[in-house]
CSV table of N, CA and C in Angstrom, one decimal:
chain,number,residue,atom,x,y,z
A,186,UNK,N,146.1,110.0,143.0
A,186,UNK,CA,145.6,108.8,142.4
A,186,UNK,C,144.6,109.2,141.3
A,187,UNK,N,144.4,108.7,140.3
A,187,UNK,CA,144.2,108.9,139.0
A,187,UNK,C,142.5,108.1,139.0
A,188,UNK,N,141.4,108.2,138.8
A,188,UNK,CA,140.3,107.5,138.5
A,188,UNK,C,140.4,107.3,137.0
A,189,UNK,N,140.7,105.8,136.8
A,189,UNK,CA,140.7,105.4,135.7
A,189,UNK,C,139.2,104.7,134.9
A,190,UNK,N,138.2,104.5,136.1
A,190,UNK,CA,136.8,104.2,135.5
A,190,UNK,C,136.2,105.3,134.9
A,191,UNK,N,136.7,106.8,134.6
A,191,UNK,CA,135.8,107.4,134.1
A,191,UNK,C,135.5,107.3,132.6
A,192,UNK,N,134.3,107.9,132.3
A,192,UNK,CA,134.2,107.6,130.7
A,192,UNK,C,133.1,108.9,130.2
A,193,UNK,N,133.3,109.6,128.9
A,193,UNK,CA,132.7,110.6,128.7
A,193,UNK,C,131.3,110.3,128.1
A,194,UNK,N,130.3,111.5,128.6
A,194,UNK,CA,128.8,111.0,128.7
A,194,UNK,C,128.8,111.3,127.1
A,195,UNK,N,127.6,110.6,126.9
A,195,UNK,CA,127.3,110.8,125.4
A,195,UNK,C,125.4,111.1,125.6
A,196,UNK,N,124.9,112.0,124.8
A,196,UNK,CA,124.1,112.6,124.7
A,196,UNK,C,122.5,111.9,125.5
A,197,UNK,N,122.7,110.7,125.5
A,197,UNK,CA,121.5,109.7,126.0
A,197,UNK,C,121.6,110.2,127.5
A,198,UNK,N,123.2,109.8,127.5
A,198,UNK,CA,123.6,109.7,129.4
A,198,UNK,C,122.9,110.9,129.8
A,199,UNK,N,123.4,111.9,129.1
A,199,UNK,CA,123.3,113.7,129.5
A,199,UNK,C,121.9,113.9,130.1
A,200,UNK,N,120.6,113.1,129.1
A,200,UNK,CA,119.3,113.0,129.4
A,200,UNK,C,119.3,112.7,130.9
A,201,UNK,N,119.9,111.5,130.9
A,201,UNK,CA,119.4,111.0,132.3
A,201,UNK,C,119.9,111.4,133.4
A,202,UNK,N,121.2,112.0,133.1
A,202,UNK,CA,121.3,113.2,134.5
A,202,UNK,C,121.0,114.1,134.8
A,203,UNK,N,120.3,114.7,133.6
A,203,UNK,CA,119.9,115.7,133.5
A,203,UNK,C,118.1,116.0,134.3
A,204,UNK,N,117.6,114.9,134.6
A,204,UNK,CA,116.7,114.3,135.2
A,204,UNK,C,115.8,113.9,134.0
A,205,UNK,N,116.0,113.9,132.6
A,205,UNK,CA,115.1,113.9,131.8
A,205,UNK,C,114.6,115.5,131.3
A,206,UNK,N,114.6,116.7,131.2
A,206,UNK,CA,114.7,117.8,131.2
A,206,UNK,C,115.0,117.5,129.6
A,207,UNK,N,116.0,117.0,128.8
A,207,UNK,CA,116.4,117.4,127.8
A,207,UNK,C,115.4,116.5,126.9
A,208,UNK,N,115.4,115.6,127.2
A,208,UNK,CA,114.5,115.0,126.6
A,208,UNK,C,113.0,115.5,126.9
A,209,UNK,N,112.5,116.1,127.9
A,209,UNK,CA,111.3,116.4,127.5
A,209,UNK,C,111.3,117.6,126.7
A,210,UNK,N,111.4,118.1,127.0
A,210,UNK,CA,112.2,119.7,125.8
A,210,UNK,C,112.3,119.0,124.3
A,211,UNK,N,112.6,118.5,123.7
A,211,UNK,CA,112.5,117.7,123.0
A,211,UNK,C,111.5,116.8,122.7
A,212,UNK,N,111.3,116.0,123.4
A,212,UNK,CA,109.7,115.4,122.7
A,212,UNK,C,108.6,116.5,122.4
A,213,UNK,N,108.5,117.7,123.4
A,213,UNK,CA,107.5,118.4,122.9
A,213,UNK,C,107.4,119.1,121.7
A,214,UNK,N,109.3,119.3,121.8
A,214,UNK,CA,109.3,120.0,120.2
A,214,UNK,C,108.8,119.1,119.1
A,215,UNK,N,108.9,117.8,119.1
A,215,UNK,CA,108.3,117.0,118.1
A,215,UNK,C,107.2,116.5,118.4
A,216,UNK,N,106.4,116.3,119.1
A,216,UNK,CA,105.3,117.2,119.2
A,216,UNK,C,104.4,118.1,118.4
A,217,UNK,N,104.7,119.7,119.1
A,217,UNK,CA,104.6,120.2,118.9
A,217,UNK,C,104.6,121.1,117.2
A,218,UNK,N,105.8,120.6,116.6
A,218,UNK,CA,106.4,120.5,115.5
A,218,UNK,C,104.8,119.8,114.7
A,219,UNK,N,105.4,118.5,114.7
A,219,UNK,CA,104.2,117.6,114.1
A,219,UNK,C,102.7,118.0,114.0
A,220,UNK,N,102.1,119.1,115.3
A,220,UNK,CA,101.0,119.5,115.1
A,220,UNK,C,101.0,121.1,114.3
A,221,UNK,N,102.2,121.2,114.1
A,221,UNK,CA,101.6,122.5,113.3
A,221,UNK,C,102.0,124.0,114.3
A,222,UNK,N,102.7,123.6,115.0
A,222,UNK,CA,102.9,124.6,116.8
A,222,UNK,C,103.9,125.1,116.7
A,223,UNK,N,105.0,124.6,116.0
A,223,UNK,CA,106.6,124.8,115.9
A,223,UNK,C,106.9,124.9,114.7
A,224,UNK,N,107.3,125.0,114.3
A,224,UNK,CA,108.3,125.8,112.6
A,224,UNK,C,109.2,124.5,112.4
A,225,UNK,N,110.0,124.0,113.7
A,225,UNK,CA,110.7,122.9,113.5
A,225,UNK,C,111.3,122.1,115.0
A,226,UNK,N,111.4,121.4,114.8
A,226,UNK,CA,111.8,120.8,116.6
A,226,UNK,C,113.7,120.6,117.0
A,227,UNK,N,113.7,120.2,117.8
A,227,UNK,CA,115.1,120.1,118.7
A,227,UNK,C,115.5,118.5,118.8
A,228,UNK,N,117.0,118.7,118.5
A,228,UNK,CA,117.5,117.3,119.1
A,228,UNK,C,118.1,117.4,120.4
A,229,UNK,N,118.4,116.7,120.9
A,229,UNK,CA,119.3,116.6,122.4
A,229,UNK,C,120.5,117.7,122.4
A,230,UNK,N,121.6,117.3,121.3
A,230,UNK,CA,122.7,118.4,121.3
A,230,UNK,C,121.8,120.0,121.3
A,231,UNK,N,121.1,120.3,120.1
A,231,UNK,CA,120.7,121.5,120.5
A,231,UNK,C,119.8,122.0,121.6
A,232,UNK,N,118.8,121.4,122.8
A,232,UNK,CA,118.2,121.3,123.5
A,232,UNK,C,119.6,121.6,124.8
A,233,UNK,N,120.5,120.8,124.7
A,233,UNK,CA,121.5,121.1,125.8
A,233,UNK,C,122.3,122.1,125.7
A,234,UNK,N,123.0,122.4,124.7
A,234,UNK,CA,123.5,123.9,124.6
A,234,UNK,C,123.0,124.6,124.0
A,235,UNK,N,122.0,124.7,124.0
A,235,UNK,CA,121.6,126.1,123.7
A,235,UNK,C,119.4,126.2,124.4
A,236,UNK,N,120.1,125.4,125.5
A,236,UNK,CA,119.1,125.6,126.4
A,236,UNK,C,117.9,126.9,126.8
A,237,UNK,N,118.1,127.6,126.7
A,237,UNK,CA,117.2,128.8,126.9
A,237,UNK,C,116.7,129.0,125.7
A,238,UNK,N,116.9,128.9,124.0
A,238,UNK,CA,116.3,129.1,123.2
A,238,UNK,C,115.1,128.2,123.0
A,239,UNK,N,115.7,126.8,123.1
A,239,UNK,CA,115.2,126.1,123.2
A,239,UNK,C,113.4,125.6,124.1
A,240,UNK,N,114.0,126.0,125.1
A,240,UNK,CA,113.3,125.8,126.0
A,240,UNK,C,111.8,127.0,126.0
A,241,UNK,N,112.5,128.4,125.7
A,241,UNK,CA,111.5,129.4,125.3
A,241,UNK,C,110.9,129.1,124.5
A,242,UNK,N,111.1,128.7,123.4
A,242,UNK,CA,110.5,127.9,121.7
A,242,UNK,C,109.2,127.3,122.5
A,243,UNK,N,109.8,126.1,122.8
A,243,UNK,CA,108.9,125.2,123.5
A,243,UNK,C,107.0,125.7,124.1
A,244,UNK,N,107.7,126.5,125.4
A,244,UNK,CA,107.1,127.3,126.3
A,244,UNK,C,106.1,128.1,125.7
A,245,UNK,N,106.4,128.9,124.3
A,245,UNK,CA,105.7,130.1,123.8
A,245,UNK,C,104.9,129.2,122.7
A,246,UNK,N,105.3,128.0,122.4
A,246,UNK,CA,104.2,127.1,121.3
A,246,UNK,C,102.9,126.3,122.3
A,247,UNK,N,103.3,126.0,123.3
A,247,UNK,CA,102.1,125.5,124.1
A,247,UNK,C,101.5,126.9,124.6
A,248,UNK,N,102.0,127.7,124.6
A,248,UNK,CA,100.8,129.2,125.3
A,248,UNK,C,100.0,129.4,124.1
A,249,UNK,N,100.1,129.3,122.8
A,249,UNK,CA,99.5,129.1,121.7
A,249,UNK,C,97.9,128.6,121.7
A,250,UNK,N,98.3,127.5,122.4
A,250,UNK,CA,96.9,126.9,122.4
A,250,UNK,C,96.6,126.9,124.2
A,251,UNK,N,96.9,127.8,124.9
A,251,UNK,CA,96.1,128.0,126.6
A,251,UNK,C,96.9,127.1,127.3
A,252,UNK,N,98.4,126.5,126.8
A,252,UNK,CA,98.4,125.7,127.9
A,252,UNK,C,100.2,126.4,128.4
A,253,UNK,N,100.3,126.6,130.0
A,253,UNK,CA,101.3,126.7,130.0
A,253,UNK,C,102.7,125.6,130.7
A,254,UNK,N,103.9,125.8,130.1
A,254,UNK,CA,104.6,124.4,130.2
A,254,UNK,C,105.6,125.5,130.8
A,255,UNK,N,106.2,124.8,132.2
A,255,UNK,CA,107.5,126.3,132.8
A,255,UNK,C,108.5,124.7,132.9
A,256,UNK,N,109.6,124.6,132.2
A,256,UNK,CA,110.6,124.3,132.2
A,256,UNK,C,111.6,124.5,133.0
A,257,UNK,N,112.7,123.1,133.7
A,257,UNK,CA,113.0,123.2,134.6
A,257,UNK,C,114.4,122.9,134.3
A,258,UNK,N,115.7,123.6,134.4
A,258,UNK,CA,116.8,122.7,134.1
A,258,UNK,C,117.7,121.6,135.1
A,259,UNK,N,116.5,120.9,136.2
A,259,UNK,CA,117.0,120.0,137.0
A,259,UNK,C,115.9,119.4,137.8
A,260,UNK,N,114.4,119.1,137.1
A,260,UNK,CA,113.4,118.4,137.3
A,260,UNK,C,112.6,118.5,136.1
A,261,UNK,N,111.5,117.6,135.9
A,261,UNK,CA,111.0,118.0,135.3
A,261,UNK,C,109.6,118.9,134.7
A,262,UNK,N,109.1,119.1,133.4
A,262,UNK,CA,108.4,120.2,133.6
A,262,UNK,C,106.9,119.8,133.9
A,263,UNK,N,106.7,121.2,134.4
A,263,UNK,CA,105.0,121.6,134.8
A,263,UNK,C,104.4,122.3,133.8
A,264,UNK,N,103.2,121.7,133.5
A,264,UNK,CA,102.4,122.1,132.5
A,264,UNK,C,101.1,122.6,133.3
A,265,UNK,N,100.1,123.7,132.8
A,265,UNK,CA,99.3,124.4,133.5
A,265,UNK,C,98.3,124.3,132.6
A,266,UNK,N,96.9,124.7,133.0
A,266,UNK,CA,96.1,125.2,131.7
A,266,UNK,C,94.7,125.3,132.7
A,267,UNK,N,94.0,126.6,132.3
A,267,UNK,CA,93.2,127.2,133.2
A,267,UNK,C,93.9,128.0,134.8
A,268,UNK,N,95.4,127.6,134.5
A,268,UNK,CA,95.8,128.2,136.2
A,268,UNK,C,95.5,126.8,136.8
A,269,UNK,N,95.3,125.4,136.5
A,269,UNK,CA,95.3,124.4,137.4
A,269,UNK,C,96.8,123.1,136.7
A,270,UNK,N,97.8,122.6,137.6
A,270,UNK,CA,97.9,122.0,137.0
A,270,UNK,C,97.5,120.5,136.2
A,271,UNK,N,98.4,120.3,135.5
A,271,UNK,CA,98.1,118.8,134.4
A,271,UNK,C,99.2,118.3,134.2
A,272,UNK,N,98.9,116.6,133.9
A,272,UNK,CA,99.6,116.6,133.7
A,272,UNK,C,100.9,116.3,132.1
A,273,UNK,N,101.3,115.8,132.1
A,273,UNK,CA,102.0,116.1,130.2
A,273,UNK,C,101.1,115.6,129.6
A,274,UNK,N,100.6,114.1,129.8
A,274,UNK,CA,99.6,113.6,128.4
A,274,UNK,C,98.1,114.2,128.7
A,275,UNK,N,98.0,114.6,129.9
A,275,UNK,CA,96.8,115.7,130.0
A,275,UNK,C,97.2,116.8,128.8
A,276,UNK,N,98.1,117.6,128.7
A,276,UNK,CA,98.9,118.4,127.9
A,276,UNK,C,99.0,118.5,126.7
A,277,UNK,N,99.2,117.0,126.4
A,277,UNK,CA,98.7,116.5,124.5
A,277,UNK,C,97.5,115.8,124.4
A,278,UNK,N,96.5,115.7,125.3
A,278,UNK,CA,95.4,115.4,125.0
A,278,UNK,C,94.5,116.3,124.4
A,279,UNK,N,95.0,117.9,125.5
A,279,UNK,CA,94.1,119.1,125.8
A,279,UNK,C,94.6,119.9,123.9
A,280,UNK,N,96.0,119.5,123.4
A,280,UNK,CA,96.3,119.9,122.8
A,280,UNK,C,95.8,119.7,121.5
A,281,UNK,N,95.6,117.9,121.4
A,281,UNK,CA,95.2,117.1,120.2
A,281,UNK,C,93.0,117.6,120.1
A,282,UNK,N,92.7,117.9,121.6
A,282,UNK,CA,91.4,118.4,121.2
A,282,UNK,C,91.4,119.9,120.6
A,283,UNK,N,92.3,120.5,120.5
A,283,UNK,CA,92.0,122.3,120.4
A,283,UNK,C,92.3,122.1,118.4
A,284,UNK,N,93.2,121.5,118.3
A,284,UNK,CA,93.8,120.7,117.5
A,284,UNK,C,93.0,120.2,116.4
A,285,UNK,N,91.7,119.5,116.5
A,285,UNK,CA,90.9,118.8,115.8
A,285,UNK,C,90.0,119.5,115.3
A,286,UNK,N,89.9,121.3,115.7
A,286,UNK,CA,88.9,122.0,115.0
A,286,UNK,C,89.7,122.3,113.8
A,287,UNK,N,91.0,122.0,113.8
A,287,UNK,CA,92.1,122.7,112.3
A,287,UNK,C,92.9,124.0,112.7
A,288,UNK,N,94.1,124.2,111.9
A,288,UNK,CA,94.6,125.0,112.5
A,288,UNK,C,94.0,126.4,111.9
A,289,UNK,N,94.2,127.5,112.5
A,289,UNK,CA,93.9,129.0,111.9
A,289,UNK,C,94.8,129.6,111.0
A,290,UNK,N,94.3,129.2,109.9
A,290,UNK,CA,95.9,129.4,108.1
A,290,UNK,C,95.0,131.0,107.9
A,291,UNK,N,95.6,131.6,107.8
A,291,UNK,CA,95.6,133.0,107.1
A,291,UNK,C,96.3,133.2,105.9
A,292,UNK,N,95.3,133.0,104.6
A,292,UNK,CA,95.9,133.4,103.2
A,292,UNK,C,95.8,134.9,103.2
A,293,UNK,N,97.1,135.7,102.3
A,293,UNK,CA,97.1,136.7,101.9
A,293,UNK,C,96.5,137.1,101.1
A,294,UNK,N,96.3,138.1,100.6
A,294,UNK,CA,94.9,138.0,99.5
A,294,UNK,C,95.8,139.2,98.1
A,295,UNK,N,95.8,138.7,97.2
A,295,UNK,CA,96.7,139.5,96.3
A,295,UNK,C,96.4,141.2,96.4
């Protein structure tokens, strides 16, 4: 017998079975992006296949500023800082204060 209800997930769906995992991976890249943390951010398609670049990207831009985020591909993630956790908008709060002293631009000097 043939299941004729099936229907193929489209990128939103993938989020939500995914437990949200893709989408947080993604917000933080824009984010992170927006503050100056990231070079450039992630959409869903690339956040899902190509998961581990992604996700390391992410990971190594919050250690930037003390905080660590461990990425989960079937929950979602934990953010650290001091060795205690926090939680995400703890994460962009701690971020947006480190944030407001400016970022550290290094000109080359001819």
């Amino acid at each position: 017998m043939k299941n004729n209800n099936m229907k193929e997930l489209d990128m939103k769906d993938l989020e939500i079975v995914s437990g949200g995992v893709v989408g947080e991976v993604v917000n933080d890249s824009e984010f992170l992006h927006k503050n100056g943390l990231m070079d450039g951010d992630f959409n869903s398609f690339e956040a899902t296949f190509n998961w581990n670049d992604c996700s390391d990207k992410v990971s190594k831009a919050w250690e930037t500023i003390g905080i660590t985020c461990v990425t989960h591909p079937v929950s979602d993630n934990e953010y650290f800082y001091n060795g205690h956790p926090i939680t995400y908008d703890e994460a962009r709060k701690i971020a947006k204060q480190k944030l407001i002293k400016g970022p550290k631009i290094a000109i080359p000097l001819p």
